[in-house]
Amino acid sequence: MTVAVRVIPCLDVDAGRVVKGVNFANLRDAGDPVELAGRYDAGRADELTFLDVTASSGDRETTYDVVRRTAEQVFIPLTVGGGVRTTDDVDTLLRAGADKVGVNTAAIARPELIREIADRFGSQVLVLSADARRVPAGEEPTPSGFEVTTHGGRRGTGIDAVEWAARAAELGAGEILLNSMDADGTKTGFDLEMIRAVRAVTGIPLIASGGAGAVEHFHPAIEAGADAVLAASVFHFGEFTVDDVKSELKAHGHPVR
């Protein structure tokens, strides 16, 4: 059976407001997360991703109240990430209304966290959020040329992004949210080379993120190996809709819901 491609708006939240920048910098206000969530739920989004973008860099917990109010507005699967450090954090988010939980910085610091979450709650609730970039010139290259970053893209790790994706899948991650830091907010298209590289080493669902600027950008990401496509500002600021993306995907022969 062919699985339908999912189209996922992303709410990057900072201090209770949705924000969007370029390469994770120069953030500007994009609205109220609860209001936007309701709009996307009504607008045929397949899922919604809520990322507290400064929870890890600010060393604090995800804003549970905003998550709770957002969850009350949507009847589609809600993934929440940012500041998740323990299985108890996952438990709290699930009780607040999240369906899936994203981990990034804490899993890189202690990869066993992935297995602990998968063992306690099941792989289906665990999304590895990987903020990856091309290794900058002058730095020690990784085997694939891509490395994962932490703290909202602020710190390089020297860890190969492709090897990390494969390891996370082995540890029990149910899905990978692959965000290209280089493409983030640039609206120049997804990093197809990165998507292909990760797809080649793991069979779990792969969400492509970073770089969407036109409806024509989405189908190449699916052809490169993504199972779902995620975007933020192009949806928030009304440049096009989830339905516009689904129409374009359908026109290229990809099944949508």
C-alpha atoms as a printed R data frame, in Angstrom:
    type eleno elety resid chain resno      x      y      z
1   ATOM     1    CA   MET     A     1  0.000  0.000  0.000
2   ATOM     2    CA   THR     A     2  1.290  3.450 -0.925
3   ATOM     3    CA   VAL     A     3  1.393  5.778  2.062
4   ATOM     4    CA   ALA     A     4  0.045  9.294  1.529
5   ATOM     5    CA   VAL     A     5  2.528 12.155  1.754
6   ATOM     6    CA   ARG     A     6  1.982 14.272  4.867
7   ATOM     7    CA   VAL     A     7  2.093 18.068  4.737
8   ATOM     8    CA   ILE     A     8  3.032 19.539  8.123
9   ATOM     9    CA   PRO     A     9  3.040 23.193  9.201
10  ATOM    10    CA   CYS     A    10  5.606 23.975 11.906
11  ATOM    11    CA   LEU     A    11  5.120 26.407 14.761
12  ATOM    12    CA   ASP     A    12  8.506 27.638 15.978
13  ATOM    13    CA   VAL     A    13  7.608 29.104 19.366
14  ATOM    14    CA   ASP     A    14  9.625 31.527 21.496
15  ATOM    15    CA   ALA     A    15  8.169 33.003 24.703
16  ATOM    16    CA   GLY     A    16  4.668 31.908 23.742
17  ATOM    17    CA   ARG     A    17  4.669 33.433 20.235
18  ATOM    18    CA   VAL     A    18  5.286 31.857 16.841
19  ATOM    19    CA   VAL     A    19  8.503 33.230 15.326
20  ATOM    20    CA   LYS     A    20 10.396 32.729 12.085
21  ATOM    21    CA   GLY     A    21 13.852 33.738 10.969
22  ATOM    22    CA   VAL     A    22 16.555 32.806  8.475
23  ATOM    23    CA   ASN     A    23 19.118 30.174  9.479
24  ATOM    24    CA   PHE     A    24 17.585 30.321 12.989
25  ATOM    25    CA   ALA     A    25 18.495 34.029 13.401
26  ATOM    26    CA   ASN     A    26 16.690 37.392 13.156
27  ATOM    27    CA   LEU     A    27 13.421 35.964 14.447
28  ATOM    28    CA   ARG     A    28 10.236 37.886 13.664
29  ATOM    29    CA   ASP     A    29  6.771 37.466 15.128
30  ATOM    30    CA   ALA     A    30  4.383 35.284 13.125
31  ATOM    31    CA   GLY     A    31  1.405 35.157 15.461
32  ATOM    32    CA   ASP     A    32 -0.293 33.287 18.273
33  ATOM    33    CA   PRO     A    33  0.358 29.513 18.268
34  ATOM    34    CA   VAL     A    34 -3.126 28.607 19.459
35  ATOM    35    CA   GLU     A    35 -4.770 30.715 16.746
36  ATOM    36    CA   LEU     A    36 -2.469 29.379 14.016
37  ATOM    37    CA   ALA     A    37 -2.987 25.785 15.168
38  ATOM    38    CA   GLY     A    38 -6.723 26.163 14.813
39  ATOM    39    CA   ARG     A    39 -6.298 27.614 11.336
40  ATOM    40    CA   TYR     A    40 -4.110 24.713 10.196
41  ATOM    41    CA   ASP     A    41 -6.442 22.143 11.707
42  ATOM    42    CA   ALA     A    42 -9.285 23.638  9.657
43  ATOM    43    CA   GLY     A    43 -7.001 23.962  6.614
44  ATOM    44    CA   ARG     A    44 -6.428 20.216  6.092
45  ATOM    45    CA   ALA     A    45 -2.910 20.001  7.515
46  ATOM    46    CA   ASP     A    46 -2.061 16.336  8.172
47  ATOM    47    CA   GLU     A    47 -0.128 17.021 11.348
48  ATOM    48    CA   LEU     A    48  1.265 19.959 13.294
49  ATOM    49    CA   THR     A    49  4.754 20.358 14.749
50  ATOM    50    CA   PHE     A    50  5.353 22.683 17.704
51  ATOM    51    CA   LEU     A    51  9.008 23.454 18.446
52  ATOM    52    CA   ASP     A    52 10.019 25.568 21.436
53  ATOM    53    CA   VAL     A    53 13.089 26.957 19.685
54  ATOM    54    CA   THR     A    54 14.807 28.512 22.704
55  ATOM    55    CA   ALA     A    55 14.026 25.896 25.373
56  ATOM    56    CA   SER     A    56 17.354 24.069 24.992
57  ATOM    57    CA   SER     A    57 19.535 27.147 24.466
58  ATOM    58    CA   GLY     A    58 17.747 28.838 27.369
59  ATOM    59    CA   ASP     A    59 18.033 25.662 29.472
60  ATOM    60    CA   ARG     A    60 14.364 25.586 30.436
61  ATOM    61    CA   GLU     A    61 11.312 23.406 30.003
62  ATOM    62    CA   THR     A    62  8.908 23.586 27.076
63  ATOM    63    CA   THR     A    63  5.988 25.913 27.796
64  ATOM    64    CA   TYR     A    64  3.421 23.306 28.787
65  ATOM    65    CA   ASP     A    65  0.550 25.768 29.051
66  ATOM    66    CA   VAL     A    66  0.910 26.848 25.433
67  ATOM    67    CA   VAL     A    67  1.184 23.196 24.370
68  ATOM    68    CA   ARG     A    68 -1.991 22.372 26.297
69  ATOM    69    CA   ARG     A    69 -3.944 25.241 24.732
70  ATOM    70    CA   THR     A    70 -2.626 24.351 21.265
71  ATOM    71    CA   ALA     A    71 -3.562 20.686 21.693
72  ATOM    72    CA   GLU     A    72 -7.100 21.708 22.608
73  ATOM    73    CA   GLN     A    73 -7.431 23.434 19.231
74  ATOM    74    CA   VAL     A    74 -6.346 20.583 16.980
75  ATOM    75    CA   PHE     A    75 -7.683 17.166 16.081
76  ATOM    76    CA   ILE     A    76 -4.665 16.195 13.984
77  ATOM    77    CA   PRO     A    77 -1.466 14.632 15.389
78  ATOM    78    CA   LEU     A    78  0.640 17.148 17.320
79  ATOM    79    CA   THR     A    79  4.412 16.728 17.696
80  ATOM    80    CA   VAL     A    80  6.111 18.844 20.369
81  ATOM    81    CA   GLY     A    81  9.855 19.396 20.754
82  ATOM    82    CA   GLY     A    82 12.251 21.673 22.584
83  ATOM    83    CA   GLY     A    83 13.776 21.225 26.026
84  ATOM    84    CA   VAL     A    84 12.949 17.502 26.329
85  ATOM    85    CA   ARG     A    85 15.614 15.929 28.546
86  ATOM    86    CA   THR     A    86 14.018 12.948 30.310
87  ATOM    87    CA   THR     A    87 11.282 10.348 29.904
88  ATOM    88    CA   ASP     A    88  9.319 12.284 32.532
89  ATOM    89    CA   ASP     A    89  9.396 15.344 30.227
90  ATOM    90    CA   VAL     A    90  7.887 13.145 27.514
91  ATOM    91    CA   ASP     A    91  5.215 11.927 29.927
92  ATOM    92    CA   THR     A    92  4.306 15.526 30.833
93  ATOM    93    CA   LEU     A    93  4.027 16.550 27.169
94  ATOM    94    CA   LEU     A    94  1.860 13.544 26.304
95  ATOM    95    CA   ARG     A    95 -0.415 14.411 29.220
96  ATOM    96    CA   ALA     A    96 -0.544 18.028 27.974
97  ATOM    97    CA   GLY     A    97 -1.902 16.771 24.661
98  ATOM    98    CA   ALA     A    98  1.091 15.972 22.455
99  ATOM    99    CA   ASP     A    99  0.816 12.837 20.297
100 ATOM   100    CA   LYS     A   100  4.542 12.671 19.508
101 ATOM   101    CA   VAL     A   101  7.599 14.231 21.095
102 ATOM   102    CA   GLY     A   102 10.728 15.513 19.378
103 ATOM   103    CA   VAL     A   103 14.177 15.188 20.926
104 ATOM   104    CA   ASN     A   104 17.421 16.732 19.716
105 ATOM   105    CA   THR     A   105 20.001 18.306 22.032
106 ATOM   106    CA   ALA     A   106 19.473 15.932 24.986
107 ATOM   107    CA   ALA     A   107 19.661 12.850 22.729
108 ATOM   108    CA   ILE     A   108 22.980 13.975 21.296
109 ATOM   109    CA   ALA     A   109 24.320 14.489 24.826
110 ATOM   110    CA   ARG     A   110 23.013 11.063 25.907
111 ATOM   111    CA   PRO     A   111 21.864  8.792 23.061
112 ATOM   112    CA   GLU     A   112 20.453  6.226 25.539
113 ATOM   113    CA   LEU     A   113 17.574  8.673 26.047
114 ATOM   114    CA   ILE     A   114 16.190  7.544 22.665
115 ATOM   115    CA   ARG     A   115 15.994  3.920 23.787
116 ATOM   116    CA   GLU     A   116 14.546  4.889 27.179
117 ATOM   117    CA   ILE     A   117 11.734  6.883 25.560
118 ATOM   118    CA   ALA     A   118 11.025  4.169 22.975
119 ATOM   119    CA   ASP     A   119 10.951  1.463 25.663
120 ATOM   120    CA   ARG     A   120  8.594  3.414 27.919
121 ATOM   121    CA   PHE     A   121  6.205  4.942 25.368
122 ATOM   122    CA   GLY     A   122  6.823  3.127 22.062
123 ATOM   123    CA   SER     A   123  8.801  4.247 19.015
124 ATOM   124    CA   GLN     A   124  5.701  5.801 17.470
125 ATOM   125    CA   VAL     A   125  5.827  8.750 19.911
126 ATOM   126    CA   LEU     A   126  9.512  9.518 19.345
127 ATOM   127    CA   VAL     A   127 10.683 11.908 16.637
128 ATOM   128    CA   LEU     A   128 14.416 12.559 16.321
129 ATOM   129    CA   SER     A   129 14.708 16.236 15.455
130 ATOM   130    CA   ALA     A   130 18.032 16.638 13.623
131 ATOM   131    CA   ASP     A   131 19.219 20.165 12.854
132 ATOM   132    CA   ALA     A   132 21.920 19.392 10.302
133 ATOM   133    CA   ARG     A   133 24.255 21.550  8.237
134 ATOM   134    CA   ARG     A   134 27.116 21.185  5.821
135 ATOM   135    CA   VAL     A   135 30.376 21.266  7.741
136 ATOM   136    CA   PRO     A   136 31.774 24.802  7.337
137 ATOM   137    CA   ALA     A   137 35.013 25.248  5.378
138 ATOM   138    CA   GLY     A   138 38.055 25.052  7.609
139 ATOM   139    CA   GLU     A   139 36.424 22.713 10.123
140 ATOM   140    CA   GLU     A   140 37.096 18.982 10.442
141 ATOM   141    CA   PRO     A   141 34.887 17.293  7.798
142 ATOM   142    CA   THR     A   142 32.537 14.430  8.663
143 ATOM   143    CA   PRO     A   143 32.261 11.325  6.427
144 ATOM   144    CA   SER     A   144 29.056 12.585  4.779
145 ATOM   145    CA   GLY     A   145 29.959 16.271  4.817
146 ATOM   146    CA   PHE     A   146 26.968 16.981  7.099
147 ATOM   147    CA   GLU     A   147 26.989 17.447 10.875
148 ATOM   148    CA   VAL     A   148 24.269 17.775 13.498
149 ATOM   149    CA   THR     A   149 23.994 20.920 15.587
150 ATOM   150    CA   THR     A   150 22.488 21.529 19.027
151 ATOM   151    CA   HIS     A   151 20.885 24.357 21.002
152 ATOM   152    CA   GLY     A   152 18.633 25.530 18.183
153 ATOM   153    CA   GLY     A   153 21.384 25.317 15.600
154 ATOM   154    CA   ARG     A   154 23.790 27.415 17.647
155 ATOM   155    CA   ARG     A   155 26.464 24.779 18.280
156 ATOM   156    CA   GLY     A   156 28.205 22.397 15.886
157 ATOM   157    CA   THR     A   157 28.937 18.933 17.256
158 ATOM   158    CA   GLY     A   158 31.305 17.326 14.756
159 ATOM   159    CA   ILE     A   159 28.883 14.356 14.726
160 ATOM   160    CA   ASP     A   160 28.094 13.061 11.251
161 ATOM   161    CA   ALA     A   161 24.418 13.771 10.560
162 ATOM   162    CA   VAL     A   162 23.855 10.703  8.383
163 ATOM   163    CA   GLU     A   163 25.501  8.319 10.856
164 ATOM   164    CA   TRP     A   164 23.515  9.924 13.679
165 ATOM   165    CA   ALA     A   165 20.215  9.377 11.838
166 ATOM   166    CA   ALA     A   166 21.057  5.700 11.331
167 ATOM   167    CA   ARG     A   167 22.054  5.258 14.976
168 ATOM   168    CA   ALA     A   168 18.908  6.987 16.245
169 ATOM   169    CA   ALA     A   169 16.757  4.646 14.172
170 ATOM   170    CA   GLU     A   170 18.585  1.651 15.661
171 ATOM   171    CA   LEU     A   171 18.051  3.027 19.181
172 ATOM   172    CA   GLY     A   172 14.298  3.228 18.604
173 ATOM   173    CA   ALA     A   173 13.401  6.582 17.037
174 ATOM   174    CA   GLY     A   174 10.137  6.197 15.135
175 ATOM   175    CA   GLU     A   175 10.653  9.104 12.765
176 ATOM   176    CA   ILE     A   176 13.302 11.648 11.773
177 ATOM   177    CA   LEU     A   177 12.632 15.355 11.324
178 ATOM   178    CA   LEU     A   178 15.579 16.416  9.162
179 ATOM   179    CA   ASN     A   179 16.009 20.170  9.207
180 ATOM   180    CA   SER     A   180 18.600 21.750  6.951
181 ATOM   181    CA   MET     A   181 20.143 24.620  8.893
182 ATOM   182    CA   ASP     A   182 21.693 26.019  5.710
183 ATOM   183    CA   ALA     A   183 18.350 26.137  3.903
184 ATOM   184    CA   ASP     A   184 16.223 27.167  6.923
185 ATOM   185    CA   GLY     A   185 14.173 30.250  6.087
186 ATOM   186    CA   THR     A   186 16.001 30.878  2.808
187 ATOM   187    CA   LYS     A   187 13.063 29.752  0.606
188 ATOM   188    CA   THR     A   188 15.487 28.300 -1.954
189 ATOM   189    CA   GLY     A   189 14.272 24.693 -1.727
190 ATOM   190    CA   PHE     A   190 14.985 21.652  0.434
191 ATOM   191    CA   ASP     A   191 18.497 20.173  0.693
192 ATOM   192    CA   LEU     A   192 17.892 17.199 -1.591
193 ATOM   193    CA   GLU     A   193 21.408 15.821 -1.196
194 ATOM   194    CA   MET     A   194 20.990 15.635  2.574
195 ATOM   195    CA   ILE     A   195 17.570 13.959  2.247
196 ATOM   196    CA   ARG     A   196 18.970 11.330 -0.145
197 ATOM   197    CA   ALA     A   197 21.925 10.637  2.149
198 ATOM   198    CA   VAL     A   198 19.730 10.034  5.210
199 ATOM   199    CA   ARG     A   199 17.157  8.028  3.237
200 ATOM   200    CA   ALA     A   200 19.955  5.702  2.083
201 ATOM   201    CA   VAL     A   201 20.785  4.624  5.657
202 ATOM   202    CA   THR     A   202 17.404  4.349  7.357
203 ATOM   203    CA   GLY     A   203 13.944  3.045  6.552
204 ATOM   204    CA   ILE     A   204 11.925  4.925  9.199
205 ATOM   205    CA   PRO     A   205  9.692  7.837  8.128
206 ATOM   206    CA   LEU     A   206 11.624 10.955  7.163
207 ATOM   207    CA   ILE     A   207 10.253 14.505  7.358
208 ATOM   208    CA   ALA     A   208 12.039 17.077  5.182
209 ATOM   209    CA   SER     A   209 12.345 20.554  6.697
210 ATOM   210    CA   GLY     A   210 14.110 23.791  5.806
211 ATOM   211    CA   GLY     A   211 14.061 25.788  2.591
212 ATOM   212    CA   ALA     A   212 10.479 25.659  1.304
213 ATOM   213    CA   GLY     A   213  9.697 28.817 -0.635
214 ATOM   214    CA   ALA     A   214  7.391 27.723 -3.457
215 ATOM   215    CA   VAL     A   215  4.905 24.912 -4.037
216 ATOM   216    CA   GLU     A   216  7.323 23.536 -6.648
217 ATOM   217    CA   HIS     A   217  9.905 22.841 -3.923
218 ATOM   218    CA   PHE     A   218  7.924 20.066 -2.222
219 ATOM   219    CA   HIS     A   219  7.713 17.250 -4.762
220 ATOM   220    CA   PRO     A   220 11.520 17.048 -5.303
221 ATOM   221    CA   ALA     A   221 11.885 16.416 -1.529
222 ATOM   222    CA   ILE     A   222  9.499 13.464 -1.795
223 ATOM   223    CA   GLU     A   223 11.341 12.174 -4.857
224 ATOM   224    CA   ALA     A   224 14.616 12.450 -2.883
225 ATOM   225    CA   GLY     A   225 13.188 10.102 -0.234
226 ATOM   226    CA   ALA     A   226 11.131 12.128  2.258
227 ATOM   227    CA   ASP     A   227  7.812 10.727  3.478
228 ATOM   228    CA   ALA     A   228  6.519 14.091  4.684
229 ATOM   229    CA   VAL     A   229  7.268 17.771  4.081
230 ATOM   230    CA   LEU     A   230  7.312 20.512  6.679
231 ATOM   231    CA   ALA     A   231  7.239 24.296  6.293
232 ATOM   232    CA   ALA     A   232  6.640 27.325  8.460
233 ATOM   233    CA   SER     A   233  6.766 30.939  7.288
234 ATOM   234    CA   VAL     A   234  5.306 30.304  3.809
235 ATOM   235    CA   PHE     A   235  2.178 28.991  5.546
236 ATOM   236    CA   HIS     A   236  2.142 31.500  8.431
237 ATOM   237    CA   PHE     A   237  2.354 34.537  6.149
238 ATOM   238    CA   GLY     A   238 -0.138 33.179  3.624
239 ATOM   239    CA   GLU     A   239  2.201 32.798  0.654
240 ATOM   240    CA   PHE     A   240  0.413 29.545 -0.165
241 ATOM   241    CA   THR     A   241 -1.676 26.964  1.673
242 ATOM   242    CA   VAL     A   242 -1.448 23.318  2.673
243 ATOM   243    CA   ASP     A   243 -4.009 22.584 -0.055
244 ATOM   244    CA   ASP     A   244 -1.811 24.311 -2.656
245 ATOM   245    CA   VAL     A   245  1.061 21.982 -1.701
246 ATOM   246    CA   LYS     A   246 -1.195 18.925 -1.817
247 ATOM   247    CA   SER     A   247 -2.443 19.889 -5.288
248 ATOM   248    CA   GLU     A   248  1.134 20.233 -6.533
249 ATOM   249    CA   LEU     A   249  2.164 16.886 -5.005
250 ATOM   250    CA   LYS     A   250 -0.878 15.183 -6.532
251 ATOM   251    CA   ALA     A   251 -0.035 16.682 -9.931
252 ATOM   252    CA   HIS     A   252  3.355 14.943 -9.700
253 ATOM   253    CA   GLY     A   253  1.793 11.582 -8.904
254 ATOM   254    CA   HIS     A   254  2.264 11.578 -5.121
255 ATOM   255    CA   PRO     A   255 -0.723 10.373 -3.047
256 ATOM   256    CA   VAL     A   256 -2.024 12.879 -0.483
257 ATOM   257    CA   ARG     A   257 -4.779 12.717  2.114
